[in-house]
Tab-separated table of C-alpha atoms in Angstrom:
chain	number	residue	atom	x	y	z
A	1	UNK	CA	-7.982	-11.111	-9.989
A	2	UNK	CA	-10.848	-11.984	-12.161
A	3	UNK	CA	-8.560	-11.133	-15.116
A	4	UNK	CA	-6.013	-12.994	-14.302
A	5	UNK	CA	-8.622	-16.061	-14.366
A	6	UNK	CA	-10.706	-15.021	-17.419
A	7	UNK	CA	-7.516	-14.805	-19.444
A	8	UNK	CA	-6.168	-18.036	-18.340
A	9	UNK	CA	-9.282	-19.723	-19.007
A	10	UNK	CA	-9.624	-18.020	-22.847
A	11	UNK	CA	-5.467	-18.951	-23.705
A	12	UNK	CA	-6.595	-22.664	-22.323
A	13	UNK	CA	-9.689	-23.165	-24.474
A	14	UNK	CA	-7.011	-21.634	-27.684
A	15	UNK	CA	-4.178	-23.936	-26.202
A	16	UNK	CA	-7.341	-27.137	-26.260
A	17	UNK	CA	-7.744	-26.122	-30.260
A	18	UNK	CA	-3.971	-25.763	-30.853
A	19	UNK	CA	-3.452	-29.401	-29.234
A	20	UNK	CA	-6.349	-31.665	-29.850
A	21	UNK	CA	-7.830	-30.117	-33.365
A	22	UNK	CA	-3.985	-29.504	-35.399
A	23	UNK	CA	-1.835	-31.258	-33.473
A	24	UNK	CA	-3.911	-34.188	-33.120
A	25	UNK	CA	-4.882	-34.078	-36.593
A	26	UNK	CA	-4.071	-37.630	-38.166
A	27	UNK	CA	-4.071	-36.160	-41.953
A	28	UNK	CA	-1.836	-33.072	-40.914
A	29	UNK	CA	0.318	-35.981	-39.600
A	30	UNK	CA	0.880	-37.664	-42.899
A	31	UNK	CA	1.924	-34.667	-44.786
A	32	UNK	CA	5.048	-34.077	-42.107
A	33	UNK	CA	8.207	-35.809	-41.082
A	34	UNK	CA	8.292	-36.736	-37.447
A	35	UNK	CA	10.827	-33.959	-37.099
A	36	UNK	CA	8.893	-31.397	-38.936
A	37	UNK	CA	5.994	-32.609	-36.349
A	38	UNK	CA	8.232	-31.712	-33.434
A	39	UNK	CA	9.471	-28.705	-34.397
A	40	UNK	CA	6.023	-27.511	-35.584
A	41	UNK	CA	4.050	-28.624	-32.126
A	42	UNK	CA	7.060	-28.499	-29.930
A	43	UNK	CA	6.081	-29.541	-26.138
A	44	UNK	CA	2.915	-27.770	-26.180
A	45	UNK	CA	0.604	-30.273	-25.000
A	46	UNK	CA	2.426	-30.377	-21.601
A	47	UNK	CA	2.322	-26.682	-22.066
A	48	UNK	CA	-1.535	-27.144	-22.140
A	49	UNK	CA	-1.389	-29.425	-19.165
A	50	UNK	CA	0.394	-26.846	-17.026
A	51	UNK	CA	-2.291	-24.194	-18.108
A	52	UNK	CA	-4.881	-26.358	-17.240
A	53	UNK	CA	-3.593	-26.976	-13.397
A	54	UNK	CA	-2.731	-23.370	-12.834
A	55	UNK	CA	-6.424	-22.620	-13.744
A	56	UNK	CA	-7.179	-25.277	-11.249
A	57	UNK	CA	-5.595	-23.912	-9.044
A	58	UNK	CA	-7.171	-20.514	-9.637
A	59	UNK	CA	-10.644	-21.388	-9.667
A	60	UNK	CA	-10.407	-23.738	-6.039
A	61	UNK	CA	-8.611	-20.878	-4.400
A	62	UNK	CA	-11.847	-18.961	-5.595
A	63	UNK	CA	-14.268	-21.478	-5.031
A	64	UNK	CA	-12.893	-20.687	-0.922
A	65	UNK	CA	-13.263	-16.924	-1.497
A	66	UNK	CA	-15.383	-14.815	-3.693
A	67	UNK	CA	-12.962	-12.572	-3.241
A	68	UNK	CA	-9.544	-13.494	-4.015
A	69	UNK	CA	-6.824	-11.290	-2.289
A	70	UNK	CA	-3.771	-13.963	-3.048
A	71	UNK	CA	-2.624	-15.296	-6.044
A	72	UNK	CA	0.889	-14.296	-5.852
A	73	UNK	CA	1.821	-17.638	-4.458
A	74	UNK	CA	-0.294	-19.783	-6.696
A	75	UNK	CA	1.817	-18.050	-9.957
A	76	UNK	CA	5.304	-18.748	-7.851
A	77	UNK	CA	4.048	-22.208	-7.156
A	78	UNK	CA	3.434	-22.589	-10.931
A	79	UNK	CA	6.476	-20.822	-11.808
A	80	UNK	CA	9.054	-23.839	-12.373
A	81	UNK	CA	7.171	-25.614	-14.165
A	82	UNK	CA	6.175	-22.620	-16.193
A	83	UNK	CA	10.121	-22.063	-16.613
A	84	UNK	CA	10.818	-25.621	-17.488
A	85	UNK	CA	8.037	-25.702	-20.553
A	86	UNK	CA	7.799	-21.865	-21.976
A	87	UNK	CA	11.685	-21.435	-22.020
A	88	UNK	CA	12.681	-24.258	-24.410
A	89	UNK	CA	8.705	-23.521	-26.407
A	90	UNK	CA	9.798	-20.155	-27.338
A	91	UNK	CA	13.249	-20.826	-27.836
A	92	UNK	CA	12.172	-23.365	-30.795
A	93	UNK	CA	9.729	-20.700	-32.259
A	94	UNK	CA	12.430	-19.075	-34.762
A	95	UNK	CA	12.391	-22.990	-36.161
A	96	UNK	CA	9.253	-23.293	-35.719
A	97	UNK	CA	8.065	-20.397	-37.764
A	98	UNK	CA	10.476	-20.809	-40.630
A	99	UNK	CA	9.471	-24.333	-41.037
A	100	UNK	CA	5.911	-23.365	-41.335
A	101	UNK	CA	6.534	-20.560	-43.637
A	102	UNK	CA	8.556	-23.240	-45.736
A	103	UNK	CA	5.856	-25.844	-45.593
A	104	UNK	CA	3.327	-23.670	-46.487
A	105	UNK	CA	5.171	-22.424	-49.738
A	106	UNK	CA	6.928	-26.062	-50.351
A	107	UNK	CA	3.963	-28.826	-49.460
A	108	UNK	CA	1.070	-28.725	-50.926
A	109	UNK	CA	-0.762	-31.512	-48.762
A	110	UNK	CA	0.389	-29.445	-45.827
A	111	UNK	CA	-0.910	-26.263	-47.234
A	112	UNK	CA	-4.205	-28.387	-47.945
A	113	UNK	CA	-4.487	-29.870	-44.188
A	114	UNK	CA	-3.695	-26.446	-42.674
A	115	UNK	CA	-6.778	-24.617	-44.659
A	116	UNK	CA	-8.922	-27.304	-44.136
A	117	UNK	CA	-8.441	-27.238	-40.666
A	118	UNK	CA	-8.621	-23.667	-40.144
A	119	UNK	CA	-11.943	-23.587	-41.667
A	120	UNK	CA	-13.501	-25.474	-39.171
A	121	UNK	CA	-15.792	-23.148	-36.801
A	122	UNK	CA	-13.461	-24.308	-33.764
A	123	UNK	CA	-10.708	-22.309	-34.693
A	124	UNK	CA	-13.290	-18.888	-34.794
A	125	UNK	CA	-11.014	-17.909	-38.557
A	126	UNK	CA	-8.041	-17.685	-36.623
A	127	UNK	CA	-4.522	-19.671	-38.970
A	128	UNK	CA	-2.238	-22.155	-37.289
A	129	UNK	CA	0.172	-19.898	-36.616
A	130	UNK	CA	-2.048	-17.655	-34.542
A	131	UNK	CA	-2.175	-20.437	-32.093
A	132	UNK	CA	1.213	-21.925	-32.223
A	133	UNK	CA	2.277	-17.992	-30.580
A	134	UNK	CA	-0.416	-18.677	-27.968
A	135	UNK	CA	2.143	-19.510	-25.492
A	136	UNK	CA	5.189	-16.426	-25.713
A	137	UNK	CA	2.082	-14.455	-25.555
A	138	UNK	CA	0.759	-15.718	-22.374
A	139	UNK	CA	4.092	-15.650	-20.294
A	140	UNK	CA	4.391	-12.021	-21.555
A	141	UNK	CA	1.106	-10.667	-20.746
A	142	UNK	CA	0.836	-13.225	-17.359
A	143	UNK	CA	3.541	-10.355	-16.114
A	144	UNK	CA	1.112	-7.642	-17.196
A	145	UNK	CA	-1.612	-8.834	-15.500
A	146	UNK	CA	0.082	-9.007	-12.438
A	147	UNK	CA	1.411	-6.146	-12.515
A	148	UNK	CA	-2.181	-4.247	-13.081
A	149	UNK	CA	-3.277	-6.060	-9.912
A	150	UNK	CA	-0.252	-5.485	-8.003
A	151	UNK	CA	-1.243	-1.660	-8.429
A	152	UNK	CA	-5.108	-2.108	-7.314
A	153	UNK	CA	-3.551	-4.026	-4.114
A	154	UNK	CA	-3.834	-1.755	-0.821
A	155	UNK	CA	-0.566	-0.516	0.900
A	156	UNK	CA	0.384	-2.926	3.347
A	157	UNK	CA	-1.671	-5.985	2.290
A	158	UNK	CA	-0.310	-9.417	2.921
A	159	UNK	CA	-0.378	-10.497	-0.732
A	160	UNK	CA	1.774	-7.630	-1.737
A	161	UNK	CA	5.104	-9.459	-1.527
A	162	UNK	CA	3.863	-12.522	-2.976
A	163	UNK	CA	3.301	-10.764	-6.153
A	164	UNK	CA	6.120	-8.996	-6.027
A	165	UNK	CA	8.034	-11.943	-5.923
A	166	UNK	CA	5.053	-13.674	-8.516
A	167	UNK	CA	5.924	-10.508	-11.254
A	168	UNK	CA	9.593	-11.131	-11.081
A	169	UNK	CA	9.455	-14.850	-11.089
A	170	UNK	CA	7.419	-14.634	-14.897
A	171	UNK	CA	9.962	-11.437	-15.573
A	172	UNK	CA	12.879	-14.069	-15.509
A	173	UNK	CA	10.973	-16.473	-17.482
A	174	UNK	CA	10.331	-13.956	-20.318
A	175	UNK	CA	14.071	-12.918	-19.642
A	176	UNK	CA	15.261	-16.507	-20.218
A	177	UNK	CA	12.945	-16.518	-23.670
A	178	UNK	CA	14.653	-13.508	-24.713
A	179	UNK	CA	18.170	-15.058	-24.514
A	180	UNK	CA	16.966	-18.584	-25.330
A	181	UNK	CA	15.711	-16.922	-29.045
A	182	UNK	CA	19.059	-14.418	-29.082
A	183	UNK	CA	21.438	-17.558	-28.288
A	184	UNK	CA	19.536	-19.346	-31.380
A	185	UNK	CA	20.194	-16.792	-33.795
A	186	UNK	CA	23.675	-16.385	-32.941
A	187	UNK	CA	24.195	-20.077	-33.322
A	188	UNK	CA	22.638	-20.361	-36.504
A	189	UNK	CA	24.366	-17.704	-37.340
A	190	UNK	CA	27.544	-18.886	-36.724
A	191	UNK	CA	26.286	-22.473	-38.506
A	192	UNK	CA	25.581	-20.470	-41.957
A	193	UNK	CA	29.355	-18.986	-41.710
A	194	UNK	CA	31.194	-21.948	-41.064
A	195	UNK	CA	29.027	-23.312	-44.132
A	196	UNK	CA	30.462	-20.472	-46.661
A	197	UNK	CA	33.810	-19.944	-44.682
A	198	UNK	CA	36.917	-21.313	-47.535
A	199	UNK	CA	40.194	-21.583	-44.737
A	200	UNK	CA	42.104	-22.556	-47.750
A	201	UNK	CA	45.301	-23.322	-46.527
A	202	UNK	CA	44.902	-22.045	-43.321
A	203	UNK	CA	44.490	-23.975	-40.206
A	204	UNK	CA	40.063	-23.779	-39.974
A	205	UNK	CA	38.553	-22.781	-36.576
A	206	UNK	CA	35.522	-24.760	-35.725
A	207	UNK	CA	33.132	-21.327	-35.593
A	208	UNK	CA	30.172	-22.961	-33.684
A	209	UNK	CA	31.399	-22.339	-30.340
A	210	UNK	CA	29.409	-22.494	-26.938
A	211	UNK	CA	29.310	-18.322	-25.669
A	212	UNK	CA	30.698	-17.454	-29.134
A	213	UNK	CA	28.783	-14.404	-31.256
A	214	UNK	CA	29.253	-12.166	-34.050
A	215	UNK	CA	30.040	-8.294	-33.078
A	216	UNK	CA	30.187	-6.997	-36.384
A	217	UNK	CA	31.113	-7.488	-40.028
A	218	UNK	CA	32.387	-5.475	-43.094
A	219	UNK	CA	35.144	-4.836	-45.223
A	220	UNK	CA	38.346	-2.751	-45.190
A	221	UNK	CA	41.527	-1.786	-46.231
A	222	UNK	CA	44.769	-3.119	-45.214
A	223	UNK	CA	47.225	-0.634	-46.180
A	224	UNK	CA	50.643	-2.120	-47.219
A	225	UNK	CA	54.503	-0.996	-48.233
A	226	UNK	CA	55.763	-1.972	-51.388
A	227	UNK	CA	58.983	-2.769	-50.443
A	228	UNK	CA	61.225	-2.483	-47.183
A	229	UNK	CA	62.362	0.832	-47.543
A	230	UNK	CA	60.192	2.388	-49.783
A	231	UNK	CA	57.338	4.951	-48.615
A	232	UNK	CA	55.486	3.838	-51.029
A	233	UNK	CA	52.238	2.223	-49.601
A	234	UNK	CA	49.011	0.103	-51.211
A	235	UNK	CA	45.446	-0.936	-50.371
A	236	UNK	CA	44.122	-4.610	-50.008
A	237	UNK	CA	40.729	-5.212	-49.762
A	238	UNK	CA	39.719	-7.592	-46.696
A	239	UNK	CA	36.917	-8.813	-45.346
A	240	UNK	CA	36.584	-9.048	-41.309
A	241	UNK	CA	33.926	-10.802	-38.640
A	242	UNK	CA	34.819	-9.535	-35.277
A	243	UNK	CA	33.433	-12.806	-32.566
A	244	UNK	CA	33.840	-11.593	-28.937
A	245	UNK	CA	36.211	-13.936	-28.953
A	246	UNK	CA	38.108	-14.270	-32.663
A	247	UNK	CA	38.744	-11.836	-35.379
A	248	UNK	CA	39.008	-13.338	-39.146
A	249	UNK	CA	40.620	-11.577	-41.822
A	250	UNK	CA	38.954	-13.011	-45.089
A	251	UNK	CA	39.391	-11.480	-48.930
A	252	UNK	CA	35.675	-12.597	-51.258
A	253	UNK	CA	37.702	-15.301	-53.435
A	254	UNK	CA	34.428	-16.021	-54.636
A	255	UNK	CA	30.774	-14.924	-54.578
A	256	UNK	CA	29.734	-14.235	-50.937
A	257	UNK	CA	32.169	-17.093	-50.141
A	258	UNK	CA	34.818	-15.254	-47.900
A	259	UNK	CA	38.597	-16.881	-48.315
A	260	UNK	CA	40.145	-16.672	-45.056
A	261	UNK	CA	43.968	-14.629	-45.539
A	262	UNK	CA	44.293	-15.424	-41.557
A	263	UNK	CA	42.704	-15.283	-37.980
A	264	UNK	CA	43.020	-14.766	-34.747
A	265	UNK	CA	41.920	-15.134	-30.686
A	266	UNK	CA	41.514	-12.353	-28.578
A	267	UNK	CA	43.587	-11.599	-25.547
A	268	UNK	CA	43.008	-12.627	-21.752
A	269	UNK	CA	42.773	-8.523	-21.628
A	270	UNK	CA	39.393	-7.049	-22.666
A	271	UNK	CA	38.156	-3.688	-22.519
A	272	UNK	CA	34.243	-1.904	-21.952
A	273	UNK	CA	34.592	-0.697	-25.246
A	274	UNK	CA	36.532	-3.042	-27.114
A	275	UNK	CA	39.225	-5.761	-27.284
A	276	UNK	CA	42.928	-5.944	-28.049
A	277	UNK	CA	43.831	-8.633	-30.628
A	278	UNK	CA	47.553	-10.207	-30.764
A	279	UNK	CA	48.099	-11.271	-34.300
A	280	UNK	CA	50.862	-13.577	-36.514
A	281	UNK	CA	51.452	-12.169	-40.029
A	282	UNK	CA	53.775	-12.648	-42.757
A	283	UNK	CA	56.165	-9.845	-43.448
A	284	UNK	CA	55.791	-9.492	-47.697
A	285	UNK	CA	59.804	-8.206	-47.989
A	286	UNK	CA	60.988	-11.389	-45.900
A	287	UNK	CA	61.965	-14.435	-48.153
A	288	UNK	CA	61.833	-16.549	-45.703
A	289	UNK	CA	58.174	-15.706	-44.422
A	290	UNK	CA	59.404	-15.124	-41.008
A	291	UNK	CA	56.218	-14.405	-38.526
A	292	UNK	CA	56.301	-11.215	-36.697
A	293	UNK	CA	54.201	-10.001	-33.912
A	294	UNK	CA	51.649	-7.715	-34.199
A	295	UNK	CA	48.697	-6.276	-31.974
A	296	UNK	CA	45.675	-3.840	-32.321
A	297	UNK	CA	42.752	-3.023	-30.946
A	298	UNK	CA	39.251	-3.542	-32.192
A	299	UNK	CA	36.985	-1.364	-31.059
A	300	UNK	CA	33.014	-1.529	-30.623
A	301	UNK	CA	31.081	1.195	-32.008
């Protein structure tokens, strides 16, 4: 129990530095954009303030007992609001760490700010970003904690399903950080393809699509006959991105810049393993470019 308090109390006094000594910091101000001051700070000083009434809430439930046997349903009275703030905190990180990377390497004020501020004895030699991770670390080891004292509990104590119900409340948090970060990547993903994507004289598909991810990616060969009734065959070189929901068929017109040859949506029928793909192409011995069915199946490896 004491651990759970001792902890909290240590991330708060880190989360105090993180908030009032850089984010607070008038010259660290100047050298960044309002946006690059968002991204970098996020919404962690009502991050801090939520820290700072769950250890409230800690310390009067001790200040009744010396010995605290609940605290399962202080955490899952704190959990929304720990839901509402660490989700959307964590999900920015991946921006929030690439900016500060860049801004280290690209502003020299900024660089000159950060040192300068790092050197002071409040932040005990520990950088900027040590303490913008503060809070995906808490919300990670919060579970651990619990889970430690959910193991010293007797059999059969009242708290025991309070915890229970405390551990899996911060599992779906973490859980919802997880996908919040993996949603962020796909989308920028999908932002830096539609970027280098040439559709040429085919009709474009907007890539950045709500649910929409990249499976996989690589070349291969399209193997093609010469002429109608010839057995005579050939190799293209194509390029495809398999979406769970699209395939494109692209050949590298230019350097890393894939030219799309055509695309296509998958069908209403998916598999565990795979999907099946109905596609229009262009028969080569037809003169006048007649459209033909055609369907295969893509399969997940």
């Amino acid at each position: 129990m004491f651990e759970l308090i001792g902890s909290e109390a240590s991330y708060l006094r880190s989360l105090r530095v993180a908030v009032n000594h850089f984010y607070a910091s008038a010259e660290l101000k100047e050298t960044l954009s309002k946006r690059e001051h968002h991204v970098l700070f996020s919404n962690s000083r009502v991050v801090m303030a939520a820290s700072e009434k769950f250890l409230m809430d800690l310390e009067m439930r001790l200040g009744e007992r010396v010995l605290m046997s609940q605290v399962g349903d202080i955490v899952l009275q704190n959990c929304p609001e720990f839901y509402r703030l660490y989700v959307p905190y964590v999900t920015n990180m991946m921006y929030q760490e690439a900016l500060v990377n860049q801004l280290l390497q690209q502003n020299r004020d900024f660089l000159s700010s950060v040192k300068k501020l790092e050197n002071d004895p409040v932040c005990q030699r520990q950088s900027l970003k040590s303490f913008l991770v503060l809070p995906f670390q808490r919300i990670t080891r919060m579970k651990l904690i619990l889970e430690s004292i959910l193991k010293l509990t007797e059999p059969g104590s009242a708290s025991i399903l309070n915890l229970e119900k405390a551990i899996e409340a911060i599992h779906e948090i973490v859980t919802e950080c997880d996908k919040g970060v993996q949603n962020m990547k796909q989308i920028e993903e999908l932002v830096s393809l539609q970027m280098l994507m040439d559709f040429g004289k085919v009709k474009s598909v907007p890539l950045v699509v709500r649910g929409r991810f990249l499976v996989h990616h690589g070349p291969m060969r399209q193997l093609t006959l010469e002429a109608a009734h010839s057995s005579r065959i050939s190799f293209i070189s194509v390029y495809l991105h398999l979406f769970n929901d699209l395939l494109i068929i692209s050949s590298k017109k230019y350097f890393l810049q894939p030219a799309i040859i055509n695309h296509c949506f998958s069908s209403s029928k998916t598999y565990s393993d795979g999907m099946l793909f109905h596609l229009l192409y262009k028969k080569n011995d037809d003169p006048n470019w007649l459209s033909e069915h055609f369907q295969f199946y893509c399969v997940k490896h």
